[in-house]
Amino acid sequence: MQLISRAEAAEWFGKVLPALANLLLQLPTLLESHYQNADYILGKYGFKTGLRLLGSQEAGMVFLSQELIGALLACAFFCLFPATDRGANHLPTINFDELFAHELVGALLAYAFFYLFPATNRGANYLRTINFDELLASLYEGYSQKQESKLKCIVHYFKRICSCMPVGFLSFERKVLPQDRHPLFKSYPEADFWSKSVLPLCTFEVNSVGFIEEQSADALEVDFANKYIGGGALHRGCLQEEIRFMINPELIAGMLFLPSVADNEAIEVICAERFCDYKGYASSFRFAGDHADKRHFDSFGRRITRIVAIDALCSPGMKQYALKYLLRYVAGDHADKRRLDSFGRRNTRIIAIDALCWPGMKQYALKCLLQYVKFALEEVECTENSSSS
């Protein structure tokens, strides 16, 4: 089975792998620079933005440069992160050996003199592993074109950053709605909060064609996600969340420091560059070449796109009509918007949502009504994207 041509193999082993090794050697310097400057980014707002664990129920933000993310993902590719004790913090492991096969990684790294990946003690309690051997394992032990295409997306990302390192930034933020009532802060809304609201409903538009990632740049893109950010991206998953992590690989960096998402939490990313085009979905997913991301940057150097990940119910069936689950959903992205607006973001947004990709949620009318109610409260225009990706 030949996955790449001789010319592509020569480029990978002769140029890309050595460049990744050099990038790894820069990681200590990049981290030192990051910690020297990170907390100045939003210092006037009183927020820390340095790389750290954003634990459960701990609202906070991390700013990372695209270069630092590239170095972190190179470190994960070579499986250099410690693989033990991440379960205590409900984190997925960060190395890539779960995406790649052990045997093939060994061959690749031996070829490049980097046979360093840890092979034991992964997948601790409550975690999605982030290592890459599972992706290559799926090629080596059970070939499928979707897994080959996922691997091609990752390889293409590394080729791009090794030929021209991008200079932007990303922010990863954990947003939390406090469960306890407080007069000065927005809290987890109960039923009477919604039933007594007198706000008018927002403009609602349904699109039957197009993709979430192709909506206008001011869209807030909702990812109905696994509670572990990234879901099965580095395993065999290939639905909405997993595809987005393949075409925007910088999102994988969030798996390093973002534990699982609770019912009253959301993760917002602003925003990862898109590097790949694709076609198809699930088993028909295929890498379709390079993508030049033309979206503009904000004053912090981030691409003007907002991705919000909230945990979706798993195969809820009829229980999704119960009041507790209706409230669970509408609370998901209601978290902490006032503070976000203080950074100068627009109050009026277009919300791009994919109805067909909400796991277990086949009652589209119910889902649309929930979207309608929730975003009317935020005074935004709601665009429901009902395409297949």
Tab-separated table of C-alpha atoms in Angstrom:
chain	number	residue	atom	x	y	z
A	1	MET	CA	0.000	0.000	0.000
A	2	GLN	CA	1.611	3.273	-1.126
A	3	LEU	CA	0.145	6.335	0.579
A	4	ILE	CA	2.564	8.929	-0.800
A	5	SER	CA	4.710	9.179	-3.908
A	6	ARG	CA	8.504	8.948	-3.922
A	7	ALA	CA	8.709	12.700	-4.435
A	8	GLU	CA	6.417	13.355	-1.478
A	9	ALA	CA	8.397	10.924	0.680
A	10	ALA	CA	11.654	12.637	-0.289
A	11	GLU	CA	10.191	16.024	0.670
A	12	TRP	CA	8.851	14.696	3.968
A	13	PHE	CA	12.008	12.935	5.110
A	14	GLY	CA	14.458	15.354	3.502
A	15	LYS	CA	12.851	18.696	4.362
A	16	VAL	CA	9.826	18.567	6.629
A	17	LEU	CA	11.081	16.214	9.363
A	18	PRO	CA	14.421	18.057	9.766
A	19	ALA	CA	12.516	21.360	9.894
A	20	LEU	CA	10.230	19.954	12.602
A	21	ALA	CA	13.291	18.846	14.547
A	22	ASN	CA	14.696	22.366	14.346
A	23	LEU	CA	11.346	23.739	15.491
A	24	LEU	CA	11.491	21.414	18.495
A	25	LEU	CA	14.889	22.822	19.438
A	26	GLN	CA	13.329	26.297	19.486
A	27	LEU	CA	10.571	25.277	21.923
A	28	PRO	CA	12.391	26.368	25.133
A	29	THR	CA	13.067	29.804	23.634
A	30	LEU	CA	9.511	30.125	22.355
A	31	LEU	CA	8.103	29.215	25.769
A	32	GLU	CA	10.394	31.673	27.535
A	33	SER	CA	9.263	34.456	25.208
A	34	HIS	CA	5.646	33.406	25.622
A	35	TYR	CA	5.702	33.632	29.420
A	36	GLN	CA	7.538	36.940	29.326
A	37	ASN	CA	4.884	38.561	27.151
A	38	ALA	CA	1.619	36.607	27.425
A	39	ASP	CA	0.080	38.330	30.422
A	40	TYR	CA	0.583	41.757	28.880
A	41	ILE	CA	-1.843	40.987	26.053
A	42	LEU	CA	-4.984	41.521	28.152
A	43	GLY	CA	-3.273	42.933	31.221
A	44	LYS	CA	-5.395	46.065	31.210
A	45	TYR	CA	-8.487	43.866	31.555
A	46	GLY	CA	-6.976	41.995	34.487
A	47	PHE	CA	-6.717	38.624	32.751
A	48	LYS	CA	-3.824	36.203	32.598
A	49	THR	CA	-3.246	34.647	29.183
A	50	GLY	CA	-0.139	32.498	29.689
A	51	LEU	CA	-0.117	28.783	28.844
A	52	ARG	CA	-1.493	26.851	31.818
A	53	LEU	CA	-4.089	24.273	32.710
A	54	LEU	CA	-7.601	25.752	32.478
A	55	GLY	CA	-9.295	23.386	34.873
A	56	SER	CA	-12.940	22.471	35.189
A	57	GLN	CA	-15.093	25.371	36.462
A	58	GLU	CA	-12.098	27.685	36.050
A	59	ALA	CA	-12.875	30.500	33.632
A	60	GLY	CA	-9.779	31.743	31.859
A	61	MET	CA	-7.991	32.358	28.588
A	62	VAL	CA	-4.722	31.251	26.982
A	63	PHE	CA	-3.091	33.178	24.108
A	64	LEU	CA	-0.669	31.242	21.915
A	65	SER	CA	1.284	32.255	18.830
A	66	GLN	CA	0.931	30.085	15.756
A	67	GLU	CA	4.680	29.439	15.923
A	68	LEU	CA	4.455	28.174	19.501
A	69	ILE	CA	1.482	25.988	18.569
A	70	GLY	CA	3.514	24.581	15.678
A	71	ALA	CA	6.334	23.698	18.087
A	72	LEU	CA	3.901	22.125	20.566
A	73	LEU	CA	2.301	20.013	17.836
A	74	ALA	CA	5.737	18.981	16.586
A	75	CYS	CA	6.503	17.899	20.140
A	76	ALA	CA	3.257	15.910	20.157
A	77	PHE	CA	4.084	14.398	16.763
A	78	PHE	CA	7.374	13.081	18.128
A	79	CYS	CA	5.536	11.907	21.289
A	80	LEU	CA	7.712	13.856	23.700
A	81	PHE	CA	5.108	14.987	26.216
A	82	PRO	CA	4.876	13.030	29.495
A	83	ALA	CA	2.062	10.531	29.060
A	84	THR	CA	1.210	9.804	32.691
A	85	ASP	CA	-1.056	11.398	35.307
A	86	ARG	CA	-3.123	13.493	32.891
A	87	GLY	CA	-6.229	11.573	33.914
A	88	ALA	CA	-6.222	13.281	37.299
A	89	ASN	CA	-7.112	16.519	35.507
A	90	HIS	CA	-9.565	14.914	33.045
A	91	LEU	CA	-7.231	15.662	30.136
A	92	PRO	CA	-6.518	13.732	26.962
A	93	THR	CA	-2.889	12.808	26.433
A	94	ILE	CA	-1.126	15.114	24.026
A	95	ASN	CA	1.330	12.909	22.109
A	96	PHE	CA	0.376	11.681	18.648
A	97	ASP	CA	1.002	7.967	19.047
A	98	GLU	CA	-2.747	7.324	19.278
A	99	LEU	CA	-3.091	8.719	15.772
A	100	PHE	CA	-0.190	6.743	14.298
A	101	ALA	CA	0.591	3.037	14.516
A	102	HIS	CA	3.365	2.093	16.926
A	103	GLU	CA	5.135	0.151	14.187
A	104	LEU	CA	4.891	2.868	11.573
A	105	VAL	CA	5.845	5.631	13.965
A	106	GLY	CA	8.897	3.587	14.887
A	107	ALA	CA	9.831	3.304	11.242
A	108	LEU	CA	9.231	6.990	10.583
A	109	LEU	CA	11.113	8.192	13.619
A	110	ALA	CA	13.964	5.740	13.178
A	111	TYR	CA	14.303	6.992	9.624
A	112	ALA	CA	14.576	10.539	11.000
A	113	PHE	CA	16.552	9.503	14.101
A	114	PHE	CA	13.672	10.423	16.420
A	115	TYR	CA	12.517	7.091	17.840
A	116	LEU	CA	11.395	8.674	21.141
A	117	PHE	CA	7.682	8.076	21.676
A	118	PRO	CA	6.426	6.647	25.024
A	119	ALA	CA	4.359	3.491	24.570
A	120	THR	CA	2.828	2.897	28.000
A	121	ASN	CA	0.411	4.426	30.512
A	122	ARG	CA	-1.758	6.346	28.067
A	123	GLY	CA	-5.505	6.793	28.221
A	124	ALA	CA	-5.905	7.398	31.938
A	125	ASN	CA	-9.343	7.932	33.455
A	126	TYR	CA	-11.738	10.304	31.683
A	127	LEU	CA	-9.334	11.090	28.849
A	128	ARG	CA	-9.106	11.125	25.101
A	129	THR	CA	-5.558	10.342	24.074
A	130	ILE	CA	-3.912	12.791	21.681
A	131	ASN	CA	-1.012	10.679	20.431
A	132	PHE	CA	-0.868	9.927	16.716
A	133	ASP	CA	-0.382	6.169	16.525
A	134	GLU	CA	-4.103	5.437	16.309
A	135	LEU	CA	-4.386	7.251	12.983
A	136	LEU	CA	-1.548	5.326	11.415
A	137	ALA	CA	-2.719	2.194	13.198
A	138	SER	CA	-5.999	2.515	11.371
A	139	LEU	CA	-4.049	2.676	8.118
A	140	TYR	CA	-1.704	-0.165	8.981
A	141	GLU	CA	-4.157	-2.526	10.685
A	142	GLY	CA	-7.450	-1.548	9.064
A	143	TYR	CA	-6.981	0.724	6.093
A	144	SER	CA	-9.625	3.326	5.295
A	145	GLN	CA	-9.467	6.320	2.988
A	146	LYS	CA	-10.902	8.663	5.601
A	147	GLN	CA	-8.013	7.868	7.968
A	148	GLU	CA	-5.500	8.316	5.164
A	149	SER	CA	-7.068	11.697	4.445
A	150	LYS	CA	-6.894	12.734	8.097
A	151	LEU	CA	-3.205	11.892	8.095
A	152	LYS	CA	-2.721	13.867	4.879
A	153	CYS	CA	-4.280	16.911	6.572
A	154	ILE	CA	-1.774	16.723	9.443
A	155	VAL	CA	1.173	16.164	7.107
A	156	HIS	CA	0.051	19.090	4.939
A	157	TYR	CA	-0.129	21.351	7.989
A	158	PHE	CA	3.458	20.504	8.941
A	159	LYS	CA	4.607	21.072	5.358
A	160	ARG	CA	2.992	24.505	5.349
A	161	ILE	CA	4.454	25.752	8.616
A	162	CYS	CA	7.897	24.384	7.748
A	163	SER	CA	7.895	26.276	4.451
A	164	CYS	CA	6.456	29.515	5.864
A	165	MET	CA	5.731	29.938	9.573
A	166	PRO	CA	2.498	31.911	10.179
A	167	VAL	CA	2.743	34.870	12.537
A	168	GLY	CA	-0.749	35.163	14.038
A	169	PHE	CA	-2.174	34.254	17.446
A	170	LEU	CA	-4.991	32.109	18.836
A	171	SER	CA	-6.908	32.383	22.075
A	172	PHE	CA	-8.489	29.436	23.879
A	173	GLU	CA	-11.019	30.364	26.554
A	174	ARG	CA	-12.972	28.301	29.043
A	175	LYS	CA	-16.260	30.063	29.796
A	176	VAL	CA	-18.244	29.124	32.889
A	177	LEU	CA	-21.762	29.951	34.023
A	178	PRO	CA	-21.740	29.818	37.831
A	179	GLN	CA	-24.305	27.424	39.274
A	180	ASP	CA	-24.890	29.717	42.274
A	181	ARG	CA	-26.875	32.914	41.953
A	182	HIS	CA	-24.990	36.214	42.220
A	183	PRO	CA	-26.463	39.707	41.607
A	184	LEU	CA	-23.372	40.950	39.756
A	185	PHE	CA	-22.704	37.963	37.476
A	186	LYS	CA	-24.571	35.985	34.880
A	187	SER	CA	-25.421	32.553	36.282
A	188	TYR	CA	-26.841	29.255	35.083
A	189	PRO	CA	-30.402	30.129	33.901
A	190	GLU	CA	-33.354	28.224	35.305
A	191	ALA	CA	-36.751	27.719	33.669
A	192	ASP	CA	-38.320	30.914	35.003
A	193	PHE	CA	-35.449	32.940	33.533
A	194	TRP	CA	-36.527	31.868	30.059
A	195	SER	CA	-40.293	31.860	30.594
A	196	LYS	CA	-40.311	35.421	31.951
A	197	SER	CA	-38.063	36.930	29.284
A	198	VAL	CA	-39.673	39.764	27.299
A	199	LEU	CA	-36.918	40.127	24.713
A	200	PRO	CA	-38.071	39.970	21.067
A	201	LEU	CA	-37.028	36.980	18.985
A	202	CYS	CA	-34.071	37.422	16.644
A	203	THR	CA	-33.875	37.102	12.875
A	204	PHE	CA	-33.720	33.422	11.964
A	205	GLU	CA	-32.461	32.073	8.651
A	206	VAL	CA	-32.091	28.467	7.500
A	207	ASN	CA	-29.476	27.564	4.874
A	208	SER	CA	-29.792	24.178	3.196
A	209	VAL	CA	-26.422	24.384	1.427
A	210	GLY	CA	-22.924	25.425	2.415
A	211	PHE	CA	-20.579	24.608	5.278
A	212	ILE	CA	-20.071	26.120	8.703
A	213	GLU	CA	-16.471	27.077	8.009
A	214	GLU	CA	-17.534	28.943	4.852
A	215	GLN	CA	-19.881	31.350	6.619
A	216	SER	CA	-19.066	35.041	6.981
A	217	ALA	CA	-16.087	36.005	9.105
A	218	ASP	CA	-18.200	37.464	11.941
A	219	ALA	CA	-19.969	34.154	12.520
A	220	LEU	CA	-19.865	32.369	15.829
A	221	GLU	CA	-19.491	28.725	14.821
A	222	VAL	CA	-21.019	26.274	17.274
A	223	ASP	CA	-19.396	22.868	17.596
A	224	PHE	CA	-21.680	20.336	19.289
A	225	ALA	CA	-18.725	18.491	20.635
A	226	ASN	CA	-17.507	15.617	22.696
A	227	LYS	CA	-16.966	16.691	26.304
A	228	TYR	CA	-13.260	16.097	25.603
A	229	ILE	CA	-12.330	18.758	23.105
A	230	GLY	CA	-11.341	17.220	19.796
A	231	GLY	CA	-13.479	14.121	20.286
A	232	GLY	CA	-12.179	11.311	18.091
A	233	ALA	CA	-10.008	13.539	15.898
A	234	LEU	CA	-6.879	11.551	16.661
A	235	HIS	CA	-8.685	8.222	16.646
A	236	ARG	CA	-11.188	7.014	14.035
A	237	GLY	CA	-13.737	9.807	14.413
A	238	CYS	CA	-14.607	11.772	11.299
A	239	LEU	CA	-17.705	13.881	11.974
A	240	GLN	CA	-18.136	17.615	12.443
A	241	GLU	CA	-15.664	18.139	15.269
A	242	GLU	CA	-13.039	15.727	13.995
A	243	ILE	CA	-13.079	17.180	10.473
A	244	ARG	CA	-12.665	20.695	11.843
A	245	PHE	CA	-9.632	19.595	13.870
A	246	MET	CA	-8.083	18.120	10.715
A	247	ILE	CA	-8.566	21.135	8.446
A	248	ASN	CA	-7.636	23.513	11.319
A	249	PRO	CA	-4.938	21.427	13.086
A	250	GLU	CA	-3.977	24.230	15.471
A	251	LEU	CA	-7.163	23.408	17.387
A	252	ILE	CA	-5.397	20.240	18.586
A	253	ALA	CA	-3.213	22.408	20.829
A	254	GLY	CA	-6.219	22.986	23.085
A	255	MET	CA	-6.158	19.315	24.030
A	256	LEU	CA	-2.921	20.007	25.914
A	257	PHE	CA	-4.487	22.179	28.620
A	258	LEU	CA	-8.304	22.018	28.370
A	259	PRO	CA	-9.956	19.315	30.507
A	260	SER	CA	-13.422	17.962	29.759
A	261	VAL	CA	-16.339	20.386	29.416
A	262	ALA	CA	-19.160	20.385	32.002
A	263	ASP	CA	-22.829	21.225	31.364
A	264	ASN	CA	-22.360	24.859	32.392
A	265	GLU	CA	-19.164	25.408	30.393
A	266	ALA	CA	-18.107	26.215	26.849
A	267	ILE	CA	-14.747	26.488	25.087
A	268	GLU	CA	-14.228	29.371	22.668
A	269	VAL	CA	-11.328	29.525	20.197
A	270	ILE	CA	-10.412	32.638	18.184
A	271	CYS	CA	-9.248	31.368	15.818
A	272	ALA	CA	-7.245	28.625	14.136
A	273	GLU	CA	-6.085	29.044	10.574
A	274	ARG	CA	-7.582	26.691	8.026
A	275	PHE	CA	-4.877	24.851	6.086
A	276	CYS	CA	-6.778	22.174	4.123
A	277	ASP	CA	-9.653	21.774	1.731
A	278	TYR	CA	-11.756	18.640	1.890
A	279	LYS	CA	-14.799	16.918	0.495
A	280	GLY	CA	-17.142	14.319	1.887
A	281	TYR	CA	-18.135	13.465	5.428
A	282	ALA	CA	-17.577	10.542	7.800
A	283	SER	CA	-16.432	7.538	5.723
A	284	SER	CA	-16.406	9.648	2.542
A	285	PHE	CA	-14.118	12.345	3.997
A	286	ARG	CA	-11.202	13.112	1.674
A	287	PHE	CA	-8.298	15.546	1.781
A	288	ALA	CA	-8.691	17.896	-1.199
A	289	GLY	CA	-5.523	19.970	-1.132
A	290	ASP	CA	-4.286	23.265	0.218
A	291	HIS	CA	-6.532	26.018	1.551
A	292	ALA	CA	-5.450	29.659	1.713
A	293	ASP	CA	-7.247	31.236	4.655
A	294	LYS	CA	-8.128	34.817	3.678
A	295	ARG	CA	-9.867	35.863	6.868
A	296	HIS	CA	-8.711	39.114	8.434
A	297	PHE	CA	-7.066	39.555	11.823
A	298	ASP	CA	-8.307	41.443	14.866
A	299	SER	CA	-6.222	43.847	16.954
A	300	PHE	CA	-4.750	40.895	18.892
A	301	GLY	CA	-3.516	39.140	15.742
A	302	ARG	CA	-6.258	36.483	15.759
A	303	ARG	CA	-8.255	35.468	12.710
A	304	ILE	CA	-11.777	36.847	12.940
A	305	THR	CA	-13.663	33.616	13.426
A	306	ARG	CA	-15.111	32.295	16.693
A	307	ILE	CA	-15.549	28.577	17.350
A	308	VAL	CA	-17.492	27.584	20.459
A	309	ALA	CA	-17.439	23.966	21.650
A	310	ILE	CA	-20.201	22.712	23.948
A	311	ASP	CA	-20.849	19.167	25.090
A	312	ALA	CA	-23.725	17.472	23.258
A	313	LEU	CA	-25.897	14.777	24.789
A	314	CYS	CA	-24.924	11.296	23.635
A	315	SER	CA	-27.855	9.512	21.930
A	316	PRO	CA	-30.411	11.238	24.180
A	317	GLY	CA	-33.570	9.846	22.564
A	318	MET	CA	-36.774	11.122	24.134
A	319	LYS	CA	-35.043	12.314	27.297
A	320	GLN	CA	-33.844	15.397	25.415
A	321	TYR	CA	-37.390	16.766	25.800
A	322	ALA	CA	-37.086	16.741	29.589
A	323	LEU	CA	-36.805	20.209	31.105
A	324	LYS	CA	-33.364	19.573	32.647
A	325	TYR	CA	-31.895	18.700	29.258
A	326	LEU	CA	-33.541	21.608	27.482
A	327	LEU	CA	-32.072	23.946	30.092
A	328	ARG	CA	-28.709	22.170	29.798
A	329	TYR	CA	-28.487	22.943	26.108
A	330	VAL	CA	-29.636	26.570	26.138
A	331	ALA	CA	-27.180	27.301	28.955
A	332	GLY	CA	-24.214	25.965	27.004
A	333	ASP	CA	-23.200	29.026	25.004
A	334	HIS	CA	-24.835	31.545	27.320
A	335	ALA	CA	-21.625	31.636	29.366
A	336	ASP	CA	-19.955	34.902	30.296
A	337	LYS	CA	-20.758	37.019	27.218
A	338	ARG	CA	-20.605	40.404	28.967
A	339	ARG	CA	-16.912	40.042	29.733
A	340	LEU	CA	-16.199	39.050	26.124
A	341	ASP	CA	-17.898	42.184	24.841
A	342	SER	CA	-15.545	44.287	26.990
A	343	PHE	CA	-12.733	43.283	24.621
A	344	GLY	CA	-14.395	45.206	21.832
A	345	ARG	CA	-16.142	42.363	20.028
A	346	ARG	CA	-19.329	43.016	18.161
A	347	ASN	CA	-22.613	42.481	20.008
A	348	THR	CA	-24.405	41.486	16.809
A	349	ARG	CA	-23.179	38.190	15.403
A	350	ILE	CA	-24.240	35.628	12.874
A	351	ILE	CA	-24.504	32.179	14.425
A	352	ALA	CA	-23.587	29.318	12.103
A	353	ILE	CA	-24.844	25.928	13.303
A	354	ASP	CA	-24.998	22.553	11.646
A	355	ALA	CA	-28.201	20.679	12.411
A	356	LEU	CA	-27.217	17.322	10.955
A	357	CYS	CA	-24.043	17.040	12.992
A	358	TRP	CA	-25.485	17.233	16.476
A	359	PRO	CA	-24.886	13.713	17.811
A	360	GLY	CA	-28.120	11.944	18.710
A	361	MET	CA	-30.211	15.024	17.999
A	362	LYS	CA	-32.415	14.131	15.053
A	363	GLN	CA	-35.364	16.316	16.169
A	364	TYR	CA	-34.271	19.301	14.107
A	365	ALA	CA	-37.392	21.345	14.873
A	366	LEU	CA	-36.649	21.141	18.599
A	367	LYS	CA	-33.009	22.045	18.060
A	368	CYS	CA	-33.907	25.040	15.899
A	369	LEU	CA	-36.339	26.317	18.514
A	370	LEU	CA	-33.686	26.026	21.199
A	371	GLN	CA	-31.261	27.986	19.037
A	372	TYR	CA	-33.930	30.568	18.348
A	373	VAL	CA	-34.686	31.161	22.025
A	374	LYS	CA	-31.087	31.159	23.184
A	375	PHE	CA	-29.676	33.597	20.677
A	376	ALA	CA	-32.616	35.967	20.899
A	377	LEU	CA	-31.438	36.557	24.452
A	378	GLU	CA	-27.991	37.475	23.124
A	379	GLU	CA	-29.544	39.842	20.539
A	380	VAL	CA	-27.912	38.176	17.561
A	381	GLU	CA	-28.966	37.002	14.156
A	382	CYS	CA	-29.240	33.204	14.033
A	383	THR	CA	-28.320	31.322	10.863
A	384	GLU	CA	-29.087	27.607	11.001
A	385	ASN	CA	-26.872	25.729	8.559
A	386	SER	CA	-28.524	22.400	7.766
A	387	SER	CA	-25.898	21.021	5.387
A	388	SER	CA	-24.016	17.805	6.078
A	389	SER	CA	-20.858	19.401	7.455
